[in-house]
Every structure is written in structure tokens, then in C-alpha cells.
XYZ file of C-alpha atoms in Angstrom:
379
model
C -96.909 4.785 -39.542
C -93.900 3.068 -38.188
C -94.402 0.612 -35.376
C -91.483 0.669 -32.951
C -90.436 -2.711 -31.607
C -89.793 -2.881 -27.828
C -86.114 -2.647 -26.971
C -84.543 -6.126 -27.082
C -87.314 -7.612 -29.204
C -86.166 -10.497 -31.392
C -88.316 -12.237 -33.951
C -88.850 -15.995 -33.797
C -86.664 -16.416 -36.876
C -83.759 -14.484 -35.200
C -84.124 -16.557 -32.046
C -84.059 -19.843 -34.048
C -80.971 -18.852 -36.043
C -79.221 -17.757 -32.786
C -80.073 -21.140 -31.161
C -78.835 -22.924 -34.218
C -75.549 -20.958 -34.108
C -75.132 -21.719 -30.359
C -75.807 -25.417 -30.881
C -73.109 -25.858 -33.630
C -70.662 -23.685 -31.797
C -70.961 -25.857 -28.721
C -70.511 -29.035 -30.879
C -67.079 -27.957 -32.050
C -65.587 -28.547 -28.630
C -68.096 -31.070 -27.286
C -67.110 -32.785 -23.970
C -69.341 -34.550 -21.470
C -70.079 -31.323 -19.565
C -70.959 -29.362 -22.629
C -72.982 -32.215 -24.048
C -75.197 -32.302 -21.018
C -75.847 -28.560 -21.376
C -76.495 -28.686 -25.098
C -78.656 -31.828 -24.992
C -80.708 -30.507 -22.090
C -81.446 -27.319 -24.060
C -82.384 -29.385 -27.044
C -84.632 -31.636 -24.966
C -86.222 -28.478 -23.403
C -87.208 -27.250 -26.837
C -88.705 -30.647 -27.753
C -90.619 -30.817 -24.346
C -91.780 -27.299 -24.827
C -93.337 -28.170 -28.123
C -95.199 -31.108 -26.449
C -93.118 -33.679 -28.297
C -91.453 -35.497 -25.413
C -92.116 -39.253 -24.807
C -94.863 -40.078 -22.319
C -93.253 -43.438 -21.458
C -89.585 -44.223 -20.875
C -88.753 -47.496 -22.495
C -85.832 -48.252 -20.239
C -87.269 -48.933 -16.844
C -90.145 -51.165 -18.077
C -88.440 -53.296 -20.732
C -84.670 -53.116 -20.547
C -84.148 -53.185 -16.802
C -86.501 -56.003 -16.174
C -85.181 -58.019 -19.173
C -81.571 -57.370 -18.104
C -82.361 -58.799 -14.644
C -83.879 -61.920 -16.294
C -80.785 -62.344 -18.550
C -78.524 -61.748 -15.541
C -79.713 -65.094 -14.187
C -78.810 -67.123 -17.196
C -76.058 -65.165 -18.997
C -76.461 -63.235 -22.144
C -75.971 -59.446 -22.547
C -77.817 -56.324 -23.686
C -76.942 -53.779 -26.350
C -78.560 -50.483 -27.191
C -78.901 -49.224 -30.714
C -79.019 -45.876 -32.451
C -79.238 -45.687 -36.260
C -79.701 -43.571 -39.395
C -79.291 -40.121 -38.092
C -78.511 -38.541 -41.538
C -76.840 -35.554 -40.223
C -76.681 -32.536 -42.610
C -74.513 -29.474 -42.469
C -75.721 -26.831 -40.053
C -76.961 -24.444 -42.755
C -79.449 -27.171 -43.977
C -80.774 -29.033 -40.917
C -80.165 -29.073 -37.084
C -83.199 -31.138 -36.090
C -81.426 -34.357 -36.826
C -78.524 -33.305 -34.582
C -80.998 -32.707 -31.692
C -82.571 -36.138 -32.390
C -79.177 -37.834 -32.235
C -78.509 -36.075 -28.917
C -81.918 -37.265 -27.651
C -80.909 -40.872 -28.472
C -77.614 -40.573 -26.641
C -79.538 -39.316 -23.638
C -81.933 -42.260 -23.835
C -79.001 -44.697 -23.866
C -77.115 -42.852 -21.122
C -80.245 -43.136 -18.900
C -80.299 -46.887 -18.992
C -79.661 -48.580 -15.658
C -77.949 -50.786 -15.778
C -75.950 -49.576 -18.800
C -75.854 -51.926 -21.837
C -72.792 -53.965 -22.621
C -72.251 -51.821 -25.749
C -74.072 -49.430 -28.045
C -74.375 -50.345 -31.661
C -74.589 -47.584 -34.305
C -76.503 -49.013 -37.377
C -75.126 -46.775 -40.195
C -75.951 -43.515 -42.079
C -74.523 -41.258 -39.479
C -74.138 -38.580 -42.236
C -76.565 -37.723 -45.032
C -74.124 -36.806 -47.796
C -70.847 -38.248 -46.527
C -69.283 -34.820 -45.652
C -66.413 -34.630 -43.243
C -68.200 -32.058 -41.075
C -71.283 -34.294 -40.990
C -69.303 -37.334 -39.809
C -67.268 -35.218 -37.346
C -70.357 -33.836 -35.785
C -71.847 -37.298 -35.380
C -68.586 -38.633 -33.874
C -68.460 -35.739 -31.409
C -72.012 -36.499 -30.166
C -71.486 -40.346 -29.957
C -68.339 -39.962 -27.964
C -70.516 -38.831 -24.938
C -72.172 -42.269 -24.652
C -71.254 -43.912 -21.437
C -71.042 -47.482 -22.927
C -68.599 -48.621 -25.426
C -69.789 -48.114 -29.040
C -69.558 -50.394 -32.158
C -69.977 -48.672 -35.515
C -71.418 -49.891 -38.798
C -71.236 -47.935 -42.100
C -74.107 -46.952 -44.212
C -74.271 -45.826 -47.932
C -74.721 -42.165 -46.881
C -71.386 -42.400 -45.035
C -69.357 -43.928 -47.811
C -69.879 -42.740 -51.368
C -68.594 -39.171 -51.309
C -64.975 -40.213 -50.674
C -65.414 -44.068 -50.721
C -65.110 -44.322 -46.964
C -61.900 -42.422 -46.452
C -63.253 -40.143 -43.766
C -65.446 -42.777 -42.105
C -62.423 -45.090 -41.764
C -60.250 -42.427 -40.310
C -62.916 -41.830 -37.559
C -64.085 -45.355 -36.818
C -61.677 -47.970 -38.453
C -62.480 -50.758 -40.836
C -66.233 -51.440 -41.666
C -65.908 -55.152 -41.640
C -64.935 -56.873 -38.275
C -66.055 -59.377 -35.717
C -65.958 -59.730 -31.950
C -67.093 -62.085 -29.259
C -69.464 -60.994 -26.427
C -70.207 -63.408 -23.603
C -70.097 -66.597 -25.744
C -71.952 -65.132 -28.809
C -69.936 -64.364 -31.940
C -70.790 -61.123 -33.590
C -70.003 -60.064 -37.125
C -70.321 -56.565 -38.708
C -70.619 -56.331 -42.549
C -70.523 -53.588 -45.056
C -73.656 -54.572 -46.947
C -73.933 -51.411 -49.133
C -71.249 -52.316 -51.784
C -72.239 -51.097 -55.238
C -70.979 -51.870 -58.692
C -69.144 -48.901 -60.250
C -71.827 -46.782 -62.060
C -69.862 -43.569 -61.837
C -66.569 -43.938 -63.757
C -68.132 -44.434 -67.176
C -70.497 -41.614 -66.542
C -67.628 -39.401 -65.432
C -69.495 -38.360 -62.221
C -67.829 -36.256 -59.617
C -67.696 -37.585 -56.086
C -70.515 -35.221 -55.190
C -72.631 -36.486 -58.035
C -71.894 -40.061 -57.109
C -72.926 -39.380 -53.387
C -76.177 -37.688 -54.411
C -77.051 -40.535 -56.773
C -76.533 -43.091 -54.037
C -78.578 -40.962 -51.573
C -81.446 -41.114 -54.136
C -82.033 -44.863 -53.400
C -84.744 -45.316 -56.183
C -83.166 -43.285 -58.974
C -82.525 -46.415 -61.250
C -78.998 -45.377 -61.947
C -77.084 -47.179 -59.154
C -76.776 -50.946 -58.682
C -78.387 -52.830 -55.870
C -76.455 -53.158 -52.703
C -74.386 -56.272 -51.960
C -71.935 -57.742 -49.488
C -69.695 -58.739 -52.363
C -67.402 -61.597 -53.063
C -64.422 -60.419 -50.930
C -66.537 -59.943 -47.789
C -68.328 -63.255 -48.318
C -64.844 -64.883 -48.498
C -63.914 -63.000 -45.376
C -67.131 -64.167 -43.630
C -66.414 -67.809 -44.483
C -62.946 -67.474 -43.084
C -64.149 -65.747 -39.958
C -66.640 -68.471 -39.282
C -64.305 -71.387 -40.133
C -63.789 -73.763 -37.316
C -66.870 -72.507 -35.401
C -69.368 -75.266 -34.537
C -72.981 -75.146 -35.640
C -73.974 -74.512 -31.985
C -72.091 -71.239 -31.852
C -74.569 -68.445 -31.233
C -74.160 -65.962 -34.101
C -75.214 -62.333 -34.562
C -74.747 -60.497 -37.783
C -75.087 -56.717 -38.273
C -75.597 -55.267 -41.717
C -76.905 -51.888 -42.831
C -79.281 -53.153 -45.563
C -81.466 -56.048 -44.703
C -79.809 -59.444 -45.652
C -82.811 -60.502 -47.665
C -84.603 -59.176 -50.668
C -87.457 -56.987 -49.558
C -88.074 -54.289 -52.161
C -85.551 -53.716 -54.993
C -87.056 -50.292 -56.234
C -86.088 -48.688 -52.947
C -82.824 -50.662 -52.483
C -84.391 -52.272 -49.468
C -82.487 -55.245 -50.827
C -79.119 -57.019 -50.765
C -78.364 -58.550 -54.081
C -76.261 -61.447 -52.782
C -78.375 -62.064 -49.622
C -79.066 -65.629 -50.691
C -75.285 -66.350 -50.866
C -74.749 -64.793 -47.387
C -77.644 -66.804 -46.019
C -75.970 -69.896 -47.468
C -72.792 -69.263 -45.485
C -74.984 -68.803 -42.231
C -77.194 -71.805 -42.847
C -75.090 -74.324 -41.073
C -75.447 -72.517 -37.700
C -78.481 -73.477 -35.500
C -79.227 -69.969 -34.187
C -78.580 -66.794 -36.144
C -79.896 -63.244 -35.582
C -79.372 -60.450 -38.076
C -79.869 -56.759 -37.068
C -80.002 -54.110 -39.800
C -80.576 -50.410 -40.308
C -81.545 -48.604 -43.522
C -85.299 -49.210 -43.505
C -86.160 -46.740 -40.777
C -89.013 -48.896 -39.353
C -90.045 -51.785 -37.196
C -89.328 -54.732 -39.446
C -89.289 -58.394 -38.454
C -88.685 -61.490 -40.634
C -87.608 -65.086 -40.392
C -86.010 -67.095 -43.124
C -85.024 -70.630 -42.156
C -82.764 -70.521 -39.083
C -82.266 -66.667 -39.385
C -84.207 -64.117 -37.335
C -84.115 -60.534 -38.816
C -84.810 -57.375 -36.887
C -84.694 -53.723 -38.193
C -83.459 -50.612 -36.357
C -85.495 -47.470 -36.063
C -84.117 -44.199 -37.330
C -83.672 -41.085 -35.332
C -84.197 -38.926 -38.491
C -87.427 -39.945 -40.098
C -89.598 -43.047 -40.595
C -89.974 -44.815 -43.968
C -93.372 -46.147 -45.135
C -93.513 -49.911 -45.674
C -92.785 -51.170 -49.113
C -95.803 -51.498 -51.393
C -95.244 -55.086 -52.340
C -96.280 -56.311 -48.828
C -94.609 -57.315 -45.620
C -92.852 -60.435 -44.230
C -95.408 -62.641 -42.667
C -94.003 -62.209 -39.058
C -93.697 -58.379 -39.316
C -95.044 -56.382 -36.458
C -96.111 -53.083 -37.904
C -95.548 -49.755 -36.198
C -98.561 -47.517 -36.333
C -98.996 -44.760 -38.775
C -96.599 -41.861 -38.049
C -98.269 -38.455 -37.413
C -97.145 -36.266 -40.360
C -97.377 -33.214 -38.212
C -95.010 -34.578 -35.567
C -91.450 -34.930 -36.818
C -90.435 -37.252 -34.085
C -93.220 -39.722 -34.392
C -92.128 -43.060 -35.889
C -88.514 -42.265 -34.922
C -86.622 -43.669 -32.019
C -83.906 -45.951 -30.767
C -83.897 -49.028 -28.587
C -82.067 -52.130 -27.382
C -81.726 -55.880 -27.777
C -81.590 -58.468 -24.872
C -79.410 -61.179 -26.281
C -79.781 -64.645 -24.696
C -76.971 -67.161 -24.457
C -78.296 -68.967 -27.550
C -77.846 -65.797 -29.593
C -81.577 -65.163 -29.957
C -82.978 -61.838 -28.668
C -85.786 -59.824 -27.325
C -85.828 -56.763 -29.657
C -87.025 -53.477 -28.018
C -88.330 -50.548 -30.261
C -88.248 -47.453 -28.260
C -90.612 -45.367 -30.464
C -90.566 -41.747 -29.314
C -93.818 -40.446 -28.159
C -95.363 -43.894 -27.940
C -95.199 -46.949 -25.695
C -92.269 -49.267 -26.506
C -92.769 -52.380 -28.509
C -90.912 -55.596 -27.786
C -90.566 -58.374 -30.338
C -89.516 -61.314 -28.206
C -87.420 -64.434 -28.665
C -90.567 -66.459 -27.931
C -92.498 -64.698 -30.674
C -89.729 -65.559 -33.197
C -89.144 -69.213 -32.171
C -92.904 -69.929 -32.292
C -93.144 -68.473 -35.784
C -95.390 -65.780 -34.467
C -97.823 -68.022 -32.618
C -96.883 -66.939 -29.090
C -96.265 -63.599 -27.307
C -97.468 -61.567 -30.295
C -97.082 -57.815 -29.681
C -100.311 -55.811 -30.123
C -100.920 -54.507 -33.595
C -101.584 -50.781 -34.275
C -105.078 -49.540 -34.749
C -103.846 -47.604 -37.943
C -101.394 -49.372 -40.027
C -98.433 -47.515 -41.590
C -98.552 -45.852 -44.996
């Protein structure tokens, strides 16, 4: 017996494929108006699945903190990081997540002074991946500053990324604070002797713990550049450094590690107040070494578990992500930077209450203003 389907019936698979095609068709000519339509549709799908956030991070944390900093100077930046966009035939969920983050930032009132993108916009460095990310990010209301990640770089050694965003190493000043952006994912050449193709090189780097590639580093050339950039600046200059990998040695087996971190820290040692923000680790991550505060960025794609060797003493854990909820443990956020260069770091964890790791917590070495620890630690 043949069961006739009602006229106009479409299976859930057909509907999903049509929605995917509509999404990527719209991304080809994305302007502000079409972005609002596409992102609204994506958010509707998320909300319909019961995955929307119950609390907005912006009105509670950012707006009030911005008012406070407005009395004494300083500035606010928002961050988005580690979106790992694939080609449309592989994954469109990460595209929707990046649009959600852009919506989060555009909803901030007042708007941040700038938005910082923390690297790994693409997953395999492909031109279409990077172009899709650039098309989405251009819809941010606030100015954007970009940083490169290893997933953006090792297919063509940064050629496409540079054509879209410029050089990966640069500095700028923001309301009395000197800011430096480094390419911290420099690797020794493991591909030439092995006669690897660019695609093989990229997949090797994307593996992180495959044992073939070298650890990340900033490298001698950039360390020299950093010394020259900071030359003549007094020890009282408030300093912020952005790097993709953490500028300390956390866990080498996963490349949560920068091989010449000690040498970079030595260059920064003469400054009284230094704050480092990094991507790559996809988690809430807090550390303090000497005069340097370290804060990690969340990912919009997926959360990493914490490294098995243990956590920095000052780390504030995020709770265990729900394995059945692909947005849990992901997010974006902001930083309220004070005139001395120290910051209140806001983690806007989707589907959860936001968490703020404050300047007071950092300067007291964890003795004051400690955020609440989760009931279930991360894996």
C-alpha cells in the first residue's frame, strides 16, 4: 500500500536543507537590512528549540559598568572569538552562532568603543570561510579590531586573511591605554621536509594535539617589533596585549601554550599594569603571573574542557556544559577597561547568567569579589 503525502508536504530534512540554502544565499550579498532578516530567522530557530538565553548580559553588567567607568575615564570593548566557520556543505550552525554574537554586541547600549575579534574566524582557512565571516562581522555597529588564529592562517600562510583584514601585528592607543595585537600562532616549518600540501598543512595545524606540528610562538621578529613598539613608553603606561594563544604555558599537549611566553613576559615585566586577553582555549580562563593579568575569551562554536594537568590558582571555572545543548558553554562578552589598564572581564555565557571577573578580584589575588563557583565543575 502506498501512502500519499499531503500536497505541499516537506520532510524535516528537506526543510532544513532549504533553510541552509536560503541562509548562505543571503550571506552572499549581506548588508545591514538583509543581516537583520537572516539573523532574526536564525534566532527564531534557536528560540524555538528552547535554546535562547534567559538573561541578557548587557543591561546588568555592561551598561552599569560603563556608567561607572564614564565617571573616571576608561573604555569598554566587546569581544567575539573562535567561530570556526566551515563551508556550507559541512556546517551552518557556527554561522548562526556568529550572527547571534553580532546581535548581542549590536544590542549593547551604549555601544562599546570597539569590538575585538579573537581569532579562528575560519576552521580550515578557506577563502569562502573567511569571506563569510567578514560579511557577517561588517554588520557590527562599533568599529572592529581583528586578530588572527591558526585556523585562519596555515592554508595559504595568511594571504587571504591579510587581504581582508590587514597585517596581524599592530598597536593602537585607546583613551590613554596602549594596546598591542600579536600573532602568537607562529610555528616552525614542519611541512616542507614532509612535502605536505597546503591542505595537509592546514589539517595538521587544526589537529592541535597530533604531535607533528611545533608549539605556537610569537617568534623573534615579533618580539623585536614589540620591544620597538614599547620603546620610550614609561612603566606607568597602561598596557593591554591581545594574543590568540595564551601568553603563558598551560598545557603543551593541546597547544594551549606559547613556547616563548617567558620571553614575551620579560618584555612586559617593566610595566606596572599589564592585561592580556586571548582566544584559542574556548573557556573561562583566568591567571595572574607577576604584573600580568590573563583573561580568556569564550568561543561561539564549542567549549573546550579544562586541561587535565590542573588550572591556574585564580581561575574561575565555568560550569559543566550540557552535552545535549550545542550552545551551552559558548558565548561572547565584553571588558570594562579602567584608566590604569586593568579590567572587569564579562563572560556572556549563552543560556546562563553572565559571570564577571573583576579588577578587584585580580588585584586582591583572588581574596575579594570572587565570583560564585559552579555546582558542577567542567569536564
